Amino acid sequence: MIKKLLITLSILTIQNTLANKNPILVTESTISLNLNETEELFFSFTKGDIIEFDFEMVKGNNIKEIEIFELPNNKIFSEFKAEKISKKQIHVRNKGVYQFKFYSSSLTKRVCRIRIYRIPTDDSTKNFNTNWKWKTIRDTIYTPYTIDSITGYNTIQYKEKVKELVKTENIEDILFNKNQRVHSYYNENKSLTYLRVDLPNFISTELKEEKVIAWAYWIGVGQEAQKAYQENAKTVGNLAKGITSIYGTPLASLAVGTITELIIPKTGEDIYYTFIPDHENAEKFVNGQSYLQFDTGKGIAAYGKNSNLTKGTFYIGLYNDNKLQGIDVDVKVVAVKEVKTFAFVEYDRKKQEPIIVSLNKTRMDIHETEIRVPVE
């Protein structure tokens, strides 16, 4: 019995020895790699095989790294700065696909030659196919989730306060009404002066808004101009109909455009007037320097309106060019403000609110993955 066992072991040893002496070439390749380039080769091996691996550089000193993996991720060999590998043997414990990975980090091209052999355990696996194929793996994943479903509606009654415009009205505001003495040219006092006019600020509260929409002016010299203005006031006051009747001065009607002309005197002393945007330029005016202005004129009396400048301060400059006679100048400025009045009004309201029920559900997802597997 012992003799038979020894004979059997001897036969197996001879078979393995013969097999090991006759490796089967899997591939012989020349690989060219540039900077940060990787080459990958894949081959199938069966359980009991021995992988024999040869590597040598053809161009360059070495390549950065060689790795061999048993897929999917079992590293079974690695070599850094590989120059030459001769008859490196790896024993295959599991049938599967093996990855041979070559990486170069060199600036210049690297060329290497490789040979991969398989040494089968016996003749039964001698003709094993080292090719591989793609196989699709499908995993089913069940994911719980919640969805809200509307099953009906409830009617909700409530009260709502709404801010509403109650009325809009125009109100006149007399900003300036003064009789200003302007001395003659040869008087010891200056024949130039200026007057300051402050426009009302914009007012905004919860229930009220007030802003200037336009203003108008009257500039007249002496008794002749005063009489002309009184005649204008009388004419406007006698209007039986129209919006002009709500204003106390003709300048308010002029500002909003309900009248376009006023009576002016034909005889009397005249005055040079100018409208100046700020105090600095008003001082330049009285000192005989160049200054900025946005309106100017000369006459016994003059009037006009402005709807562009509606806030802030401006100045009216006056100049008497009469050599000997001082004059009294009547200056009037009237602004028209738009006033909006609001109030909170309460209303009964209804709204529909959905009745929501949360439902627990499960979603099925199929995840597909492709893997390399031996062809046999």
Coordinates of C-alpha atoms in Angstrom, one line a residue:
M1 CA 0.0 0.0 0.0
I2 CA 2.8 2.4 0.9
K3 CA 4.6 1.5 -2.3
K4 CA 1.5 2.4 -4.4
L5 CA 1.1 5.7 -2.6
L6 CA 4.7 6.6 -3.2
I7 CA 4.3 5.7 -6.9
T8 CA 1.2 8.0 -7.2
L9 CA 3.0 10.9 -5.5
S10 CA 5.9 10.5 -7.8
I11 CA 3.7 10.6 -10.9
L12 CA 2.0 13.8 -9.7
T13 CA 5.3 15.4 -8.9
I14 CA 6.6 14.5 -12.4
Q15 CA 3.4 15.9 -14.0
N16 CA 3.7 19.2 -12.1
T17 CA 7.4 19.4 -12.9
L18 CA 6.6 18.9 -16.6
A19 CA 3.9 21.4 -16.5
N20 CA 6.1 24.0 -14.7
K21 CA 8.7 23.5 -17.4
N22 CA 6.2 24.2 -20.1
P23 CA 4.6 27.6 -19.4
I24 CA 1.9 28.8 -21.8
L25 CA 2.4 32.3 -23.2
V26 CA -0.6 34.5 -22.5
T27 CA 0.8 37.7 -24.0
E28 CA 4.0 39.4 -25.2
S29 CA 3.6 43.1 -25.6
T30 CA 5.6 46.3 -25.9
I31 CA 4.1 49.2 -23.9
S32 CA 4.8 52.9 -24.6
L33 CA 3.9 55.4 -21.8
N34 CA 4.0 59.2 -21.8
L35 CA 3.9 61.5 -18.8
N36 CA 1.2 60.4 -16.2
E37 CA -0.1 57.7 -18.6
T38 CA -1.4 54.3 -17.5
E39 CA -1.7 51.1 -19.4
E40 CA -4.0 48.3 -18.2
L41 CA -4.2 44.6 -19.3
F42 CA -6.8 42.1 -18.2
F43 CA -6.5 38.3 -18.3
S44 CA -8.4 35.3 -16.8
F45 CA -6.7 32.6 -14.7
T46 CA -8.1 29.5 -13.0
K47 CA -7.5 28.2 -9.6
G48 CA -4.1 26.5 -9.2
D49 CA -2.5 28.4 -12.1
I50 CA 0.9 30.0 -11.6
I51 CA 1.3 33.4 -13.3
E52 CA 4.8 34.0 -14.5
F53 CA 5.7 37.6 -15.3
D54 CA 8.7 39.1 -17.1
F55 CA 9.4 42.8 -17.5
E56 CA 12.3 44.8 -19.0
M57 CA 12.8 48.4 -20.1
V58 CA 13.4 49.1 -23.7
K59 CA 13.7 52.9 -23.5
G60 CA 14.3 54.8 -20.2
N61 CA 15.7 53.7 -16.8
N62 CA 12.4 52.6 -15.2
I63 CA 8.7 53.2 -14.9
K64 CA 7.0 54.6 -11.8
E65 CA 4.9 51.6 -10.7
I66 CA 3.7 48.1 -11.7
E67 CA 0.7 46.6 -9.9
I68 CA -1.2 43.3 -10.3
F69 CA -4.7 43.0 -8.9
E70 CA -7.1 40.1 -8.4
L71 CA -10.3 41.9 -9.4
P72 CA -12.2 43.6 -8.1
N73 CA -9.6 45.2 -5.7
N74 CA -7.2 42.6 -4.2
K75 CA -3.6 43.8 -4.8
I76 CA -1.3 40.8 -5.1
F77 CA 1.9 42.5 -6.4
S78 CA 3.4 45.9 -6.7
E79 CA 6.8 47.2 -7.8
F80 CA 8.0 50.9 -7.7
K81 CA 10.6 52.3 -10.1
A82 CA 10.6 49.0 -11.9
E83 CA 13.7 48.3 -14.1
K84 CA 13.6 44.5 -14.8
I85 CA 11.5 41.6 -13.4
S86 CA 12.4 38.1 -14.4
K87 CA 10.1 35.1 -13.9
K88 CA 8.1 36.5 -11.1
Q89 CA 5.6 33.8 -10.1
I90 CA 2.2 34.4 -8.5
H91 CA 0.0 31.5 -7.3
V92 CA -3.6 31.8 -8.3
R93 CA -5.9 30.8 -5.4
N94 CA -9.2 31.8 -7.0
K95 CA -10.5 31.7 -10.6
G96 CA -11.0 35.2 -11.9
V97 CA -9.8 38.2 -13.9
Y98 CA -6.5 39.7 -13.1
Q99 CA -5.4 43.3 -13.9
F100 CA -1.8 44.3 -14.8
K101 CA -1.3 48.0 -14.4
F102 CA 1.6 50.0 -15.7
Y103 CA 2.1 53.7 -14.8
S104 CA 4.8 56.3 -15.7
S105 CA 5.4 59.7 -14.2
S106 CA 8.4 60.5 -16.3
L107 CA 8.6 63.6 -18.5
T108 CA 10.1 61.6 -21.4
K109 CA 8.5 58.6 -23.1
R110 CA 9.1 55.2 -21.5
V111 CA 9.0 51.9 -23.5
C112 CA 8.9 48.5 -21.9
R113 CA 8.4 44.9 -23.0
I114 CA 6.4 42.4 -21.0
R115 CA 5.6 38.7 -21.1
I116 CA 2.9 37.0 -19.1
Y117 CA 2.7 33.2 -18.9
R118 CA 0.4 30.8 -17.2
I119 CA 1.5 27.5 -15.8
P120 CA -1.5 25.1 -15.3
T121 CA -1.6 22.6 -12.5
D122 CA -2.2 19.7 -14.8
D123 CA -3.4 18.9 -18.3
S124 CA -7.1 19.3 -17.4
T125 CA -6.7 23.2 -17.3
K126 CA -4.0 23.4 -20.0
N127 CA -6.5 24.8 -22.5
F128 CA -8.1 27.3 -20.2
N129 CA -9.3 30.4 -22.0
T130 CA -7.6 33.6 -20.6
N131 CA -10.0 36.0 -22.2
W132 CA -12.7 37.8 -20.3
K133 CA -16.2 39.3 -20.9
W134 CA -18.5 41.9 -19.3
K135 CA -21.2 40.7 -17.0
T136 CA -24.0 42.9 -15.8
I137 CA -24.9 42.6 -12.1
R138 CA -28.3 43.9 -11.0
D139 CA -28.9 44.9 -7.4
T140 CA -32.4 45.7 -6.3
I141 CA -32.7 48.4 -3.6
Y142 CA -35.9 49.1 -1.8
T143 CA -36.1 52.7 -0.4
P144 CA -38.8 53.8 1.9
Y145 CA -40.3 57.3 1.5
T146 CA -43.3 59.4 2.6
I147 CA -45.7 61.2 0.3
D148 CA -48.4 63.7 1.3
S149 CA -51.8 63.2 -0.2
I150 CA -54.7 65.7 -0.2
T151 CA -57.9 64.1 0.8
G152 CA -60.2 67.1 0.9
Y153 CA -60.4 70.8 2.0
N154 CA -61.5 72.8 5.0
T155 CA -63.1 76.2 4.6
I156 CA -61.5 78.7 7.0
Q157 CA -63.1 82.1 7.7
Y158 CA -60.9 85.0 8.8
K159 CA -60.7 88.8 8.8
E160 CA -58.2 90.7 6.8
K161 CA -57.2 94.4 7.2
V162 CA -56.4 96.1 3.9
K163 CA -54.7 99.5 3.5
E164 CA -56.8 101.5 1.1
L165 CA -56.5 104.9 -0.4
V166 CA -59.4 107.1 1.0
K167 CA -58.7 110.3 -0.9
T168 CA -56.2 112.3 -2.9
E169 CA -56.2 116.1 -2.7
N170 CA -53.9 119.0 -3.8
I171 CA -53.2 121.6 -1.1
E172 CA -51.5 124.9 -1.7
D173 CA -48.7 126.0 0.6
I174 CA -47.5 129.6 0.6
L175 CA -43.7 129.3 1.0
F176 CA -42.6 132.9 0.5
N177 CA -44.5 136.2 0.5
K178 CA -42.2 139.2 1.1
N179 CA -41.7 142.7 -0.1
Q180 CA -37.9 143.1 -0.5
R181 CA -36.0 146.4 -0.8
V182 CA -33.3 146.4 -3.4
H183 CA -31.0 149.4 -3.3
S184 CA -29.8 151.5 -6.3
Y185 CA -26.4 151.0 -7.9
Y186 CA -24.8 154.1 -6.3
N187 CA -26.3 153.4 -2.8
E188 CA -23.8 152.6 -0.1
N189 CA -25.6 149.2 0.2
K190 CA -25.3 146.6 -2.5
S191 CA -27.8 146.6 -5.3
L192 CA -27.7 142.8 -5.3
T193 CA -29.4 140.5 -2.7
Y194 CA -30.9 137.0 -2.5
L195 CA -33.8 135.3 -0.7
R196 CA -33.9 131.7 0.6
V197 CA -36.8 129.4 -0.2
D198 CA -37.3 126.0 1.5
L199 CA -39.5 123.5 -0.2
P200 CA -41.5 121.2 2.1
N201 CA -40.0 117.8 2.8
F202 CA -41.6 114.6 1.5
I203 CA -43.8 113.1 4.3
S204 CA -44.6 109.4 4.5
T205 CA -46.4 107.8 7.4
E206 CA -48.5 104.6 7.6
L207 CA -51.7 106.5 6.7
K208 CA -50.5 109.6 4.9
E209 CA -48.2 110.6 2.0
E210 CA -47.4 114.2 1.2
K211 CA -45.2 115.6 -1.5
V212 CA -44.7 118.7 -3.6
I213 CA -45.8 118.3 -7.2
A214 CA -45.0 121.8 -8.4
W215 CA -44.5 125.4 -7.3
A216 CA -45.0 128.8 -8.9
Y217 CA -43.6 132.3 -8.3
W218 CA -44.4 135.9 -8.8
I219 CA -41.8 138.7 -8.9
G220 CA -43.0 142.3 -9.3
V221 CA -41.8 145.8 -8.8
G222 CA -43.7 148.6 -7.0
Q223 CA -47.4 149.4 -6.7
E224 CA -48.0 148.6 -10.4
A225 CA -47.1 144.9 -9.8
Q226 CA -49.1 144.6 -6.6
K227 CA -52.2 145.9 -8.4
A228 CA -51.6 143.4 -11.2
Y229 CA -51.4 140.5 -8.8
Q230 CA -54.5 141.6 -7.0
E231 CA -56.3 141.7 -10.4
N232 CA -55.1 138.1 -11.1
A233 CA -56.4 136.9 -7.7
K234 CA -59.7 138.5 -8.3
T235 CA -60.0 136.9 -11.8
V236 CA -59.3 133.5 -10.4
G237 CA -61.6 133.9 -7.5
N238 CA -64.5 134.8 -9.8
L239 CA -64.3 131.6 -11.7
A240 CA -67.5 129.8 -11.1
K241 CA -66.4 126.3 -12.1
G242 CA -63.2 124.4 -12.4
I243 CA -60.5 123.2 -10.1
T244 CA -59.0 126.7 -9.8
S245 CA -61.8 127.6 -7.4
I246 CA -60.2 125.4 -4.7
Y247 CA -57.1 127.5 -4.5
G248 CA -56.7 130.8 -2.7
T249 CA -54.0 132.2 -4.9
P250 CA -53.5 132.4 -8.7
L251 CA -50.0 130.9 -8.3
A252 CA -51.4 127.5 -7.1
S253 CA -53.6 127.4 -10.3
L254 CA -50.6 128.3 -12.3
A255 CA -48.5 125.5 -10.7
V256 CA -51.0 122.7 -11.5
G257 CA -51.7 124.1 -15.0
T258 CA -55.3 125.1 -14.7
I259 CA -54.3 128.6 -15.8
T260 CA -51.4 129.4 -18.0
E261 CA -51.2 133.2 -18.1
L262 CA -51.3 136.1 -15.6
I263 CA -51.7 139.8 -16.0
I264 CA -48.5 141.8 -15.7
P265 CA -48.1 145.7 -15.6
K266 CA -46.9 147.5 -18.7
T267 CA -45.2 150.4 -17.0
G268 CA -42.8 150.7 -14.0
E269 CA -39.3 150.0 -12.8
D270 CA -37.9 146.6 -13.7
I271 CA -35.8 144.0 -11.8
Y272 CA -33.3 141.4 -12.8
Y273 CA -34.0 138.1 -11.1
T274 CA -32.3 134.7 -11.1
F275 CA -33.0 131.3 -9.5
I276 CA -29.9 129.8 -7.8
P277 CA -29.5 126.1 -6.7
D278 CA -27.5 126.6 -3.5
H279 CA -26.0 129.0 -1.0
E280 CA -22.5 128.9 -2.4
N281 CA -23.6 130.2 -5.7
A282 CA -26.0 132.8 -4.1
E283 CA -22.9 134.3 -2.4
K284 CA -21.1 134.3 -5.7
F285 CA -24.0 136.2 -7.2
V286 CA -24.0 139.1 -4.7
N287 CA -20.2 139.3 -5.0
G288 CA -20.3 139.7 -8.7
Q289 CA -18.7 136.3 -9.5
S290 CA -19.8 133.7 -12.0
Y291 CA -22.5 131.5 -10.5
L292 CA -24.9 128.6 -11.4
Q293 CA -28.6 129.3 -12.1
F294 CA -31.6 127.3 -13.4
D295 CA -33.8 130.2 -14.4
T296 CA -33.4 134.0 -15.0
G297 CA -35.2 137.0 -16.4
K298 CA -35.8 140.8 -16.2
G299 CA -39.0 142.8 -16.1
I300 CA -41.6 144.9 -14.2
A301 CA -43.2 141.6 -13.2
A302 CA -42.6 137.9 -14.0
Y303 CA -44.1 134.6 -13.1
G304 CA -43.5 130.9 -13.8
K305 CA -43.7 127.4 -12.5
N306 CA -41.4 124.5 -11.8
S307 CA -42.3 120.8 -11.5
N308 CA -38.7 119.4 -11.7
L309 CA -37.3 120.8 -8.4
T310 CA -39.7 119.5 -5.7
K311 CA -37.5 119.2 -2.6
G312 CA -34.6 121.0 -0.9
T313 CA -33.7 124.7 -0.9
F314 CA -33.0 127.2 -3.6
Y315 CA -32.3 131.0 -3.7
I316 CA -33.8 133.9 -5.6
G317 CA -31.3 136.5 -6.5
L318 CA -32.4 140.2 -7.2
Y319 CA -30.4 142.9 -8.9
N320 CA -31.4 146.6 -9.4
D321 CA -29.5 148.2 -12.2
N322 CA -31.1 151.6 -11.6
K323 CA -28.3 154.0 -10.8
L324 CA -30.1 156.2 -8.3
Q325 CA -33.5 154.8 -7.4
G326 CA -34.1 151.9 -5.0
I327 CA -37.0 149.6 -5.6
D328 CA -39.4 147.4 -3.6
V329 CA -39.8 143.9 -5.1
D330 CA -42.8 141.8 -4.2
V331 CA -41.8 138.1 -4.2
K332 CA -44.3 135.3 -3.8
V333 CA -43.7 131.5 -4.0
V334 CA -46.5 129.0 -3.7
A335 CA -46.2 125.2 -3.7
V336 CA -48.9 122.7 -4.4
K337 CA -48.7 119.4 -2.4
E338 CA -50.3 116.2 -3.3
V339 CA -51.7 114.6 -0.1
K340 CA -52.9 111.0 -0.1
T341 CA -54.9 109.7 2.9
F342 CA -55.2 106.0 3.6
A343 CA -57.2 103.9 6.0
F344 CA -57.3 100.3 7.1
V345 CA -60.5 98.5 6.1
E346 CA -61.5 95.1 7.6
Y347 CA -63.0 92.5 5.3
D348 CA -64.4 89.0 6.0
R349 CA -62.5 86.5 4.0
K350 CA -62.7 82.7 3.3
K351 CA -59.9 80.4 2.2
Q352 CA -59.6 76.7 1.5
E353 CA -57.0 74.7 3.4
P354 CA -56.1 71.2 2.2
I355 CA -56.5 68.2 4.4
I356 CA -53.2 66.3 4.1
V357 CA -52.5 62.7 5.0
S358 CA -49.0 61.3 4.9
L359 CA -48.6 57.9 3.2
N360 CA -45.6 55.6 3.7
K361 CA -44.4 54.0 0.5
T362 CA -41.5 52.0 -0.9
R363 CA -39.6 52.7 -4.1
M364 CA -37.8 49.9 -5.9
D365 CA -34.5 50.9 -7.7
I366 CA -32.4 48.6 -9.8
H367 CA -28.7 49.4 -9.9
E368 CA -26.7 47.9 -12.7
T369 CA -23.0 47.3 -12.5
E370 CA -20.7 45.8 -15.2
I371 CA -17.8 43.6 -14.0
R372 CA -15.2 41.6 -15.9
V373 CA -15.5 37.8 -15.5
P374 CA -13.7 34.9 -17.2
V375 CA -15.3 33.7 -20.5
E376 CA -15.5 30.2 -19.1

